[in-house]
């Protein structure tokens, strides 16, 4: 039996040399933080310079007694649902129209995609100025056209979560539009032409040809949308910091605040152990949602 040739060994060496950097980054920035979190969720630990105190399951018990956290979980589901049920149909509609090769479609695609490449921090700051209750441009325009008689506190307790959903939809439309455009362009033109020969109208082609053939990529897009919505934090941190009175707090931001606490006196000590426990429970919740979605999508695939 012949051993590996010099050429195959060289090819293997090249392949492994290309894989090692990615593997090293994965170990350092993905696997190690997970192991670190799983360890410290059983400790009371305030960071470098503090003593690790083993507390067993106390951090996990505290999570289930924490009313603010479960409010943040409910807010996360509302935020994710509101974002997804508007963004996915709207981005598909935009992609469907712009895929028609109408004049200027490239310019519209670029403009709609532009928010995707903006920094979340910059986006949050811009919308903070727009939605400001006293001198914000949104209130000024609505009052100018007579839709409202007095300024609305868009970032107050009653409206903050809805405002975040609006901003999230604006930021995500272009991203998912590009995914849908890629899927629409993969549909064989022969299938569309055959449907037209059989007398299919525009709506029938959309309902019976385009949407079913978009099924596989739609599943991927929905998976990405769910994962992104459950992990959105940066824009919320800049725009509302989870307030006021935790009205717009989401579960990832709540866990983040125990790792990087902020106070006026800058005296709050980090609670890494409890933050790790919050992160663990949040990951389980997001994982359960993902599993349910996968089960549901598999059943839908079996039906259709």
mmCIF file of C-alpha atoms in Angstrom:
data_model
loop_
_atom_site.group_PDB
_atom_site.id
_atom_site.type_symbol
_atom_site.label_atom_id
_atom_site.label_comp_id
_atom_site.label_asym_id
_atom_site.label_seq_id
_atom_site.Cartn_x
_atom_site.Cartn_y
_atom_site.Cartn_z
ATOM 1 C CA UNK A 1 0.000 0.000 0.000
ATOM 2 C CA UNK A 2 1.484 3.293 -1.121
ATOM 3 C CA UNK A 3 1.987 6.064 1.391
ATOM 4 C CA UNK A 4 1.128 9.701 0.800
ATOM 5 C CA UNK A 5 3.039 11.307 -2.050
ATOM 6 C CA UNK A 6 5.095 14.450 -1.714
ATOM 7 C CA UNK A 7 2.473 16.367 -3.689
ATOM 8 C CA UNK A 8 -0.405 15.264 -1.430
ATOM 9 C CA UNK A 9 1.623 16.109 1.673
ATOM 10 C CA UNK A 10 2.370 19.557 0.290
ATOM 11 C CA UNK A 11 -1.313 20.120 -0.520
ATOM 12 C CA UNK A 12 -2.302 18.985 2.978
ATOM 13 C CA UNK A 13 0.264 21.306 4.535
ATOM 14 C CA UNK A 14 -1.103 24.242 2.542
ATOM 15 C CA UNK A 15 -4.677 23.386 3.542
ATOM 16 C CA UNK A 16 -3.821 23.115 7.253
ATOM 17 C CA UNK A 17 -1.771 26.322 7.148
ATOM 18 C CA UNK A 18 -4.849 28.115 5.823
ATOM 19 C CA UNK A 19 -7.131 26.523 8.437
ATOM 20 C CA UNK A 20 -4.949 27.183 11.485
ATOM 21 C CA UNK A 21 -5.490 30.959 11.705
ATOM 22 C CA UNK A 22 -9.264 30.516 11.601
ATOM 23 C CA UNK A 23 -9.100 27.682 14.117
ATOM 24 C CA UNK A 24 -6.934 29.786 16.437
ATOM 25 C CA UNK A 25 -9.369 32.717 16.218
ATOM 26 C CA UNK A 26 -12.269 30.347 16.904
ATOM 27 C CA UNK A 27 -10.554 28.926 19.981
ATOM 28 C CA UNK A 28 -9.614 32.368 21.349
ATOM 29 C CA UNK A 29 -12.754 34.351 20.609
ATOM 30 C CA UNK A 30 -15.539 31.751 20.514
ATOM 31 C CA UNK A 31 -14.705 28.595 22.444
ATOM 32 C CA UNK A 32 -12.672 30.148 25.276
ATOM 33 C CA UNK A 33 -15.355 32.771 26.196
ATOM 34 C CA UNK A 34 -17.982 30.017 26.323
ATOM 35 C CA UNK A 35 -15.811 27.893 28.645
ATOM 36 C CA UNK A 36 -15.025 31.001 30.732
ATOM 37 C CA UNK A 37 -18.753 31.770 31.036
ATOM 38 C CA UNK A 38 -19.641 28.206 32.007
ATOM 39 C CA UNK A 39 -17.024 28.325 34.746
ATOM 40 C CA UNK A 40 -17.809 31.722 36.280
ATOM 41 C CA UNK A 41 -21.572 31.282 36.361
ATOM 42 C CA UNK A 42 -20.868 29.226 39.486
ATOM 43 C CA UNK A 43 -18.724 31.928 41.110
ATOM 44 C CA UNK A 44 -19.090 35.365 42.620
ATOM 45 C CA UNK A 45 -16.408 37.252 40.741
ATOM 46 C CA UNK A 46 -15.858 40.968 40.161
ATOM 47 C CA UNK A 47 -12.927 40.821 37.751
ATOM 48 C CA UNK A 48 -9.160 41.155 38.056
ATOM 49 C CA UNK A 49 -8.094 42.047 41.574
ATOM 50 C CA UNK A 50 -11.133 40.459 43.232
ATOM 51 C CA UNK A 51 -11.475 37.069 44.870
ATOM 52 C CA UNK A 52 -13.336 34.205 43.230
ATOM 53 C CA UNK A 53 -15.951 32.805 45.601
ATOM 54 C CA UNK A 54 -17.685 29.569 44.647
ATOM 55 C CA UNK A 55 -21.460 29.987 45.015
ATOM 56 C CA UNK A 56 -22.792 26.868 43.306
ATOM 57 C CA UNK A 57 -26.189 27.455 41.742
ATOM 58 C CA UNK A 58 -26.884 30.765 43.484
ATOM 59 C CA UNK A 59 -26.367 32.823 40.324
ATOM 60 C CA UNK A 60 -28.803 30.653 38.376
ATOM 61 C CA UNK A 61 -31.363 30.825 41.189
ATOM 62 C CA UNK A 62 -31.003 34.590 41.191
ATOM 63 C CA UNK A 63 -31.770 34.682 37.455
ATOM 64 C CA UNK A 64 -35.128 33.006 37.989
ATOM 65 C CA UNK A 65 -35.968 35.487 40.784
ATOM 66 C CA UNK A 66 -34.930 38.513 38.741
ATOM 67 C CA UNK A 67 -38.099 40.283 37.571
ATOM 68 C CA UNK A 68 -36.186 42.837 35.488
ATOM 69 C CA UNK A 69 -34.495 40.062 33.526
ATOM 70 C CA UNK A 70 -37.779 38.374 32.669
ATOM 71 C CA UNK A 71 -39.194 41.738 31.661
ATOM 72 C CA UNK A 72 -36.189 42.050 29.344
ATOM 73 C CA UNK A 73 -36.946 38.585 27.921
ATOM 74 C CA UNK A 74 -40.519 39.659 27.162
ATOM 75 C CA UNK A 75 -39.203 42.863 25.579
ATOM 76 C CA UNK A 76 -36.793 40.805 23.475
ATOM 77 C CA UNK A 77 -39.607 38.663 22.082
ATOM 78 C CA UNK A 78 -41.738 41.742 21.320
ATOM 79 C CA UNK A 79 -38.783 43.460 19.677
ATOM 80 C CA UNK A 80 -37.794 40.395 17.630
ATOM 81 C CA UNK A 81 -41.349 39.647 16.521
ATOM 82 C CA UNK A 82 -42.061 43.264 15.576
ATOM 83 C CA UNK A 83 -38.825 43.522 13.635
ATOM 84 C CA UNK A 84 -39.161 40.226 11.767
ATOM 85 C CA UNK A 85 -42.834 40.362 10.750
ATOM 86 C CA UNK A 86 -42.295 43.763 9.103
ATOM 87 C CA UNK A 87 -38.724 43.452 7.802
ATOM 88 C CA UNK A 88 -39.015 40.111 5.989
ATOM 89 C CA UNK A 89 -42.128 40.869 3.865
ATOM 90 C CA UNK A 90 -40.989 44.457 3.215
ATOM 91 C CA UNK A 91 -37.464 43.443 2.158
ATOM 92 C CA UNK A 92 -38.889 40.725 -0.113
ATOM 93 C CA UNK A 93 -41.268 43.225 -1.714
ATOM 94 C CA UNK A 94 -38.393 45.639 -2.337
ATOM 95 C CA UNK A 95 -36.236 42.873 -3.799
ATOM 96 C CA UNK A 96 -39.088 41.660 -6.029
ATOM 97 C CA UNK A 97 -39.672 45.152 -7.444
ATOM 98 C CA UNK A 98 -35.990 46.032 -7.869
ATOM 99 C CA UNK A 99 -35.304 42.668 -9.536
ATOM 100 C CA UNK A 100 -37.437 43.816 -12.490
ATOM 101 C CA UNK A 101 -34.434 45.735 -13.885
ATOM 102 C CA UNK A 102 -36.321 49.011 -13.837
ATOM 103 C CA UNK A 103 -34.432 52.208 -14.568
ATOM 104 C CA UNK A 104 -32.472 53.393 -11.553
ATOM 105 C CA UNK A 105 -32.893 50.150 -9.606
ATOM 106 C CA UNK A 106 -29.159 50.017 -8.864
ATOM 107 C CA UNK A 107 -29.279 53.445 -7.232
ATOM 108 C CA UNK A 108 -32.300 52.438 -5.127
ATOM 109 C CA UNK A 109 -30.562 49.213 -4.068
ATOM 110 C CA UNK A 110 -27.506 51.188 -2.937
ATOM 111 C CA UNK A 111 -29.591 53.706 -0.993
ATOM 112 C CA UNK A 112 -31.651 51.018 0.742
ATOM 113 C CA UNK A 113 -28.527 48.992 1.560
ATOM 114 C CA UNK A 114 -26.663 52.037 2.939
ATOM 115 C CA UNK A 115 -27.989 51.734 6.555
ATOM 116 C CA UNK A 116 -26.545 48.215 6.727
ATOM 117 C CA UNK A 117 -22.979 49.495 6.545
ATOM 118 C CA UNK A 118 -23.539 52.256 9.101
ATOM 119 C CA UNK A 119 -22.195 51.855 12.610
ATOM 120 C CA UNK A 120 -24.874 50.918 15.140
ATOM 121 C CA UNK A 121 -23.549 53.597 17.469
ATOM 122 C CA UNK A 122 -23.787 56.271 14.776
ATOM 123 C CA UNK A 123 -27.264 55.074 13.801
ATOM 124 C CA UNK A 124 -28.404 55.211 17.425
ATOM 125 C CA UNK A 125 -27.042 58.740 17.873
ATOM 126 C CA UNK A 126 -28.720 60.000 14.672
ATOM 127 C CA UNK A 127 -32.084 58.551 15.643
ATOM 128 C CA UNK A 128 -31.708 59.888 19.184
ATOM 129 C CA UNK A 129 -31.537 63.372 17.681
ATOM 130 C CA UNK A 130 -34.435 62.670 15.317
ATOM 131 C CA UNK A 131 -36.729 61.279 18.034
ATOM 132 C CA UNK A 132 -35.819 63.839 20.698
ATOM 133 C CA UNK A 133 -39.008 64.942 22.436
ATOM 134 C CA UNK A 134 -38.395 68.692 22.381
ATOM 135 C CA UNK A 135 -36.321 69.566 19.335
ATOM 136 C CA UNK A 136 -36.399 66.307 17.366
ATOM 137 C CA UNK A 137 -37.117 66.465 13.657
ATOM 138 C CA UNK A 138 -39.803 63.743 13.806
ATOM 139 C CA UNK A 139 -42.004 65.701 16.227
ATOM 140 C CA UNK A 140 -41.392 68.929 14.322
ATOM 141 C CA UNK A 141 -42.542 67.433 11.015
ATOM 142 C CA UNK A 142 -45.588 65.689 12.507
ATOM 143 C CA UNK A 143 -46.695 68.877 14.217
ATOM 144 C CA UNK A 144 -46.090 70.879 11.029
ATOM 145 C CA UNK A 145 -48.481 68.709 9.018
ATOM 146 C CA UNK A 146 -51.024 68.580 11.844
ATOM 147 C CA UNK A 147 -50.823 64.878 12.727
ATOM 148 C CA UNK A 148 -50.023 65.646 16.366
ATOM 149 C CA UNK A 149 -50.791 68.678 18.519
ATOM 150 C CA UNK A 150 -48.005 68.241 21.083
ATOM 151 C CA UNK A 151 -44.596 66.525 21.081
ATOM 152 C CA UNK A 152 -44.526 62.758 21.622
ATOM 153 C CA UNK A 153 -41.897 61.319 23.927
ATOM 154 C CA UNK A 154 -40.730 58.649 21.482
ATOM 155 C CA UNK A 155 -37.998 57.470 23.843
ATOM 156 C CA UNK A 156 -40.228 57.474 26.939
ATOM 157 C CA UNK A 157 -41.510 54.399 28.720
ATOM 158 C CA UNK A 158 -44.677 54.166 26.598
ATOM 159 C CA UNK A 159 -43.019 54.331 23.172
ATOM 160 C CA UNK A 160 -39.330 53.413 23.535
ATOM 161 C CA UNK A 161 -39.673 49.763 22.487
ATOM 162 C CA UNK A 162 -41.811 50.652 19.465
ATOM 163 C CA UNK A 163 -39.292 53.301 18.433
ATOM 164 C CA UNK A 164 -36.477 50.747 18.656
ATOM 165 C CA UNK A 165 -38.445 48.385 16.411
ATOM 166 C CA UNK A 166 -38.882 51.151 13.810
ATOM 167 C CA UNK A 167 -35.160 51.930 13.851
ATOM 168 C CA UNK A 168 -34.277 48.215 13.650
ATOM 169 C CA UNK A 169 -36.550 47.742 10.622
ATOM 170 C CA UNK A 170 -34.928 50.719 8.885
ATOM 171 C CA UNK A 171 -31.469 49.288 9.548
ATOM 172 C CA UNK A 172 -32.245 45.723 8.441
ATOM 173 C CA UNK A 173 -34.297 46.249 5.264
ATOM 174 C CA UNK A 174 -31.317 46.618 2.945
ATOM 175 C CA UNK A 175 -29.491 43.613 4.343
ATOM 176 C CA UNK A 176 -32.327 41.140 3.791
ATOM 177 C CA UNK A 177 -33.245 42.788 0.488
ATOM 178 C CA UNK A 178 -29.813 41.786 -0.847
ATOM 179 C CA UNK A 179 -30.353 38.179 0.295
ATOM 180 C CA UNK A 180 -33.740 38.066 -1.419
ATOM 181 C CA UNK A 181 -32.302 39.589 -4.586
ATOM 182 C CA UNK A 182 -29.675 36.853 -4.670
ATOM 183 C CA UNK A 183 -32.397 34.221 -4.297
ATOM 184 C CA UNK A 184 -34.636 35.759 -6.974
ATOM 185 C CA UNK A 185 -31.771 35.855 -9.439
ATOM 186 C CA UNK A 186 -31.191 32.112 -8.933
ATOM 187 C CA UNK A 187 -34.692 31.188 -10.135
ATOM 188 C CA UNK A 188 -34.333 29.693 -13.663
ATOM 189 C CA UNK A 189 -35.854 31.991 -16.261
ATOM 190 C CA UNK A 190 -37.155 28.935 -18.128
ATOM 191 C CA UNK A 191 -39.504 28.170 -15.235
ATOM 192 C CA UNK A 192 -40.940 31.699 -15.344
ATOM 193 C CA UNK A 193 -41.348 31.549 -19.110
ATOM 194 C CA UNK A 194 -43.092 28.180 -18.913
ATOM 195 C CA UNK A 195 -45.543 29.585 -16.382
ATOM 196 C CA UNK A 196 -46.228 32.536 -18.677
ATOM 197 C CA UNK A 197 -46.896 30.187 -21.603
ATOM 198 C CA UNK A 198 -49.405 28.342 -19.410
ATOM 199 C CA UNK A 199 -51.195 31.651 -18.815
ATOM 200 C CA UNK A 200 -49.924 32.529 -15.339
ATOM 201 C CA UNK A 201 -50.466 36.168 -14.406
ATOM 202 C CA UNK A 202 -48.105 38.311 -12.332
ATOM 203 C CA UNK A 203 -49.704 37.376 -9.002
ATOM 204 C CA UNK A 204 -49.948 33.668 -9.857
ATOM 205 C CA UNK A 205 -46.288 33.611 -10.905
ATOM 206 C CA UNK A 206 -45.388 35.216 -7.583
ATOM 207 C CA UNK A 207 -47.553 32.923 -5.438
ATOM 208 C CA UNK A 208 -47.074 29.590 -7.208
ATOM 209 C CA UNK A 209 -43.589 29.920 -8.704
ATOM 210 C CA UNK A 210 -41.437 32.595 -7.066
ATOM 211 C CA UNK A 211 -42.336 32.176 -3.392
ATOM 212 C CA UNK A 212 -42.143 28.324 -3.356
ATOM 213 C CA UNK A 213 -38.785 28.394 -5.161
ATOM 214 C CA UNK A 214 -37.535 30.935 -2.622
ATOM 215 C CA UNK A 215 -38.277 28.473 0.195
ATOM 216 C CA UNK A 216 -34.676 27.342 0.928
ATOM 217 C CA UNK A 217 -33.203 30.847 1.017
ATOM 218 C CA UNK A 218 -36.224 32.142 2.947
ATOM 219 C CA UNK A 219 -35.458 29.568 5.637
ATOM 220 C CA UNK A 220 -31.867 30.829 5.880
ATOM 221 C CA UNK A 221 -32.978 34.468 5.948
ATOM 222 C CA UNK A 222 -35.478 33.792 8.724
ATOM 223 C CA UNK A 223 -32.810 31.972 10.725
ATOM 224 C CA UNK A 224 -30.453 34.943 10.360
ATOM 225 C CA UNK A 225 -33.252 37.375 11.233
ATOM 226 C CA UNK A 226 -34.141 35.476 14.414
ATOM 227 C CA UNK A 227 -30.508 35.184 15.530
ATOM 228 C CA UNK A 228 -29.845 38.869 14.824
ATOM 229 C CA UNK A 229 -33.016 40.092 16.538
ATOM 230 C CA UNK A 230 -32.235 38.123 19.704
ATOM 231 C CA UNK A 231 -28.717 39.549 19.816
ATOM 232 C CA UNK A 232 -29.366 43.192 18.902
ATOM 233 C CA UNK A 233 -27.808 45.402 21.538
ATOM 234 C CA UNK A 234 -25.485 48.146 20.275
ATOM 235 C CA UNK A 235 -28.134 50.406 18.793
ATOM 236 C CA UNK A 236 -30.375 49.933 21.850
ATOM 237 C CA UNK A 237 -27.468 50.749 24.158
ATOM 238 C CA UNK A 238 -26.822 54.046 22.389
ATOM 239 C CA UNK A 239 -30.446 55.038 21.860
ATOM 240 C CA UNK A 240 -32.100 54.197 25.203
ATOM 241 C CA UNK A 241 -29.631 52.162 27.338
ATOM 242 C CA UNK A 242 -32.593 49.874 28.021
ATOM 243 C CA UNK A 243 -34.616 52.612 29.672
ATOM 244 C CA UNK A 244 -36.500 54.421 30.812
ATOM 245 C CA UNK A 245 -37.391 52.189 33.751
ATOM 246 C CA UNK A 246 -36.233 49.118 31.753
ATOM 247 C CA UNK A 247 -39.057 49.656 29.251
ATOM 248 C CA UNK A 248 -36.713 48.890 26.342
ATOM 249 C CA UNK A 249 -34.326 46.529 28.120
ATOM 250 C CA UNK A 250 -33.472 43.371 26.160
ATOM 251 C CA UNK A 251 -31.852 40.294 27.615
ATOM 252 C CA UNK A 252 -28.418 40.667 25.961
ATOM 253 C CA UNK A 253 -28.125 44.287 27.097
ATOM 254 C CA UNK A 254 -29.181 43.346 30.625
ATOM 255 C CA UNK A 255 -26.416 40.727 30.821
ATOM 256 C CA UNK A 256 -23.927 43.189 29.302
ATOM 257 C CA UNK A 257 -24.575 45.709 32.074
ATOM 258 C CA UNK A 258 -23.361 43.241 34.690
ATOM 259 C CA UNK A 259 -20.075 42.826 32.812
ATOM 260 C CA UNK A 260 -19.637 46.551 32.084
ATOM 261 C CA UNK A 261 -21.672 48.494 34.681
ATOM 262 C CA UNK A 262 -22.069 52.243 34.335
ATOM 263 C CA UNK A 263 -22.900 54.660 37.121
ATOM 264 C CA UNK A 264 -22.565 58.395 37.703
ATOM 265 C CA UNK A 265 -19.977 57.841 40.431
ATOM 266 C CA UNK A 266 -18.269 55.034 38.482
ATOM 267 C CA UNK A 267 -18.226 52.886 41.620
ATOM 268 C CA UNK A 268 -20.359 49.930 40.563
ATOM 269 C CA UNK A 269 -18.408 46.672 40.733
ATOM 270 C CA UNK A 270 -18.852 44.219 37.823
ATOM 271 C CA UNK A 271 -20.711 40.997 38.612
ATOM 272 C CA UNK A 272 -19.143 38.610 36.126
ATOM 273 C CA UNK A 273 -20.636 35.523 37.734
ATOM 274 C CA UNK A 274 -24.199 36.771 37.531
ATOM 275 C CA UNK A 275 -23.618 38.195 34.053
ATOM 276 C CA UNK A 276 -22.374 34.765 32.944
ATOM 277 C CA UNK A 277 -25.490 33.115 34.388
ATOM 278 C CA UNK A 278 -27.711 35.621 32.560
ATOM 279 C CA UNK A 279 -25.817 34.966 29.329
ATOM 280 C CA UNK A 280 -26.214 31.207 29.762
ATOM 281 C CA UNK A 281 -29.977 31.398 30.316
ATOM 282 C CA UNK A 282 -30.334 33.855 27.412
ATOM 283 C CA UNK A 283 -28.426 31.468 25.141
ATOM 284 C CA UNK A 284 -30.739 28.618 26.162
ATOM 285 C CA UNK A 285 -33.820 30.743 25.370
ATOM 286 C CA UNK A 286 -32.437 31.779 21.972
ATOM 287 C CA UNK A 287 -31.457 28.170 21.272
ATOM 288 C CA UNK A 288 -34.961 26.918 22.087
ATOM 289 C CA UNK A 289 -36.472 29.487 19.722
ATOM 290 C CA UNK A 290 -34.074 28.343 17.001
ATOM 291 C CA UNK A 291 -34.910 24.666 17.537
ATOM 292 C CA UNK A 292 -38.652 25.400 17.409
ATOM 293 C CA UNK A 293 -38.158 27.344 14.170
ATOM 294 C CA UNK A 294 -36.130 24.508 12.632
ATOM 295 C CA UNK A 295 -38.788 21.946 13.596
ATOM 296 C CA UNK A 296 -41.537 24.155 12.169
ATOM 297 C CA UNK A 297 -39.652 24.848 8.932
ATOM 298 C CA UNK A 298 -38.929 21.124 8.476
ATOM 299 C CA UNK A 299 -42.628 20.300 8.836
ATOM 300 C CA UNK A 300 -43.516 23.037 6.337
ATOM 301 C CA UNK A 301 -40.943 21.592 3.906
ATOM 302 C CA UNK A 302 -42.436 18.118 4.298
ATOM 303 C CA UNK A 303 -45.945 19.488 3.587
ATOM 304 C CA UNK A 304 -44.950 21.460 0.537
#
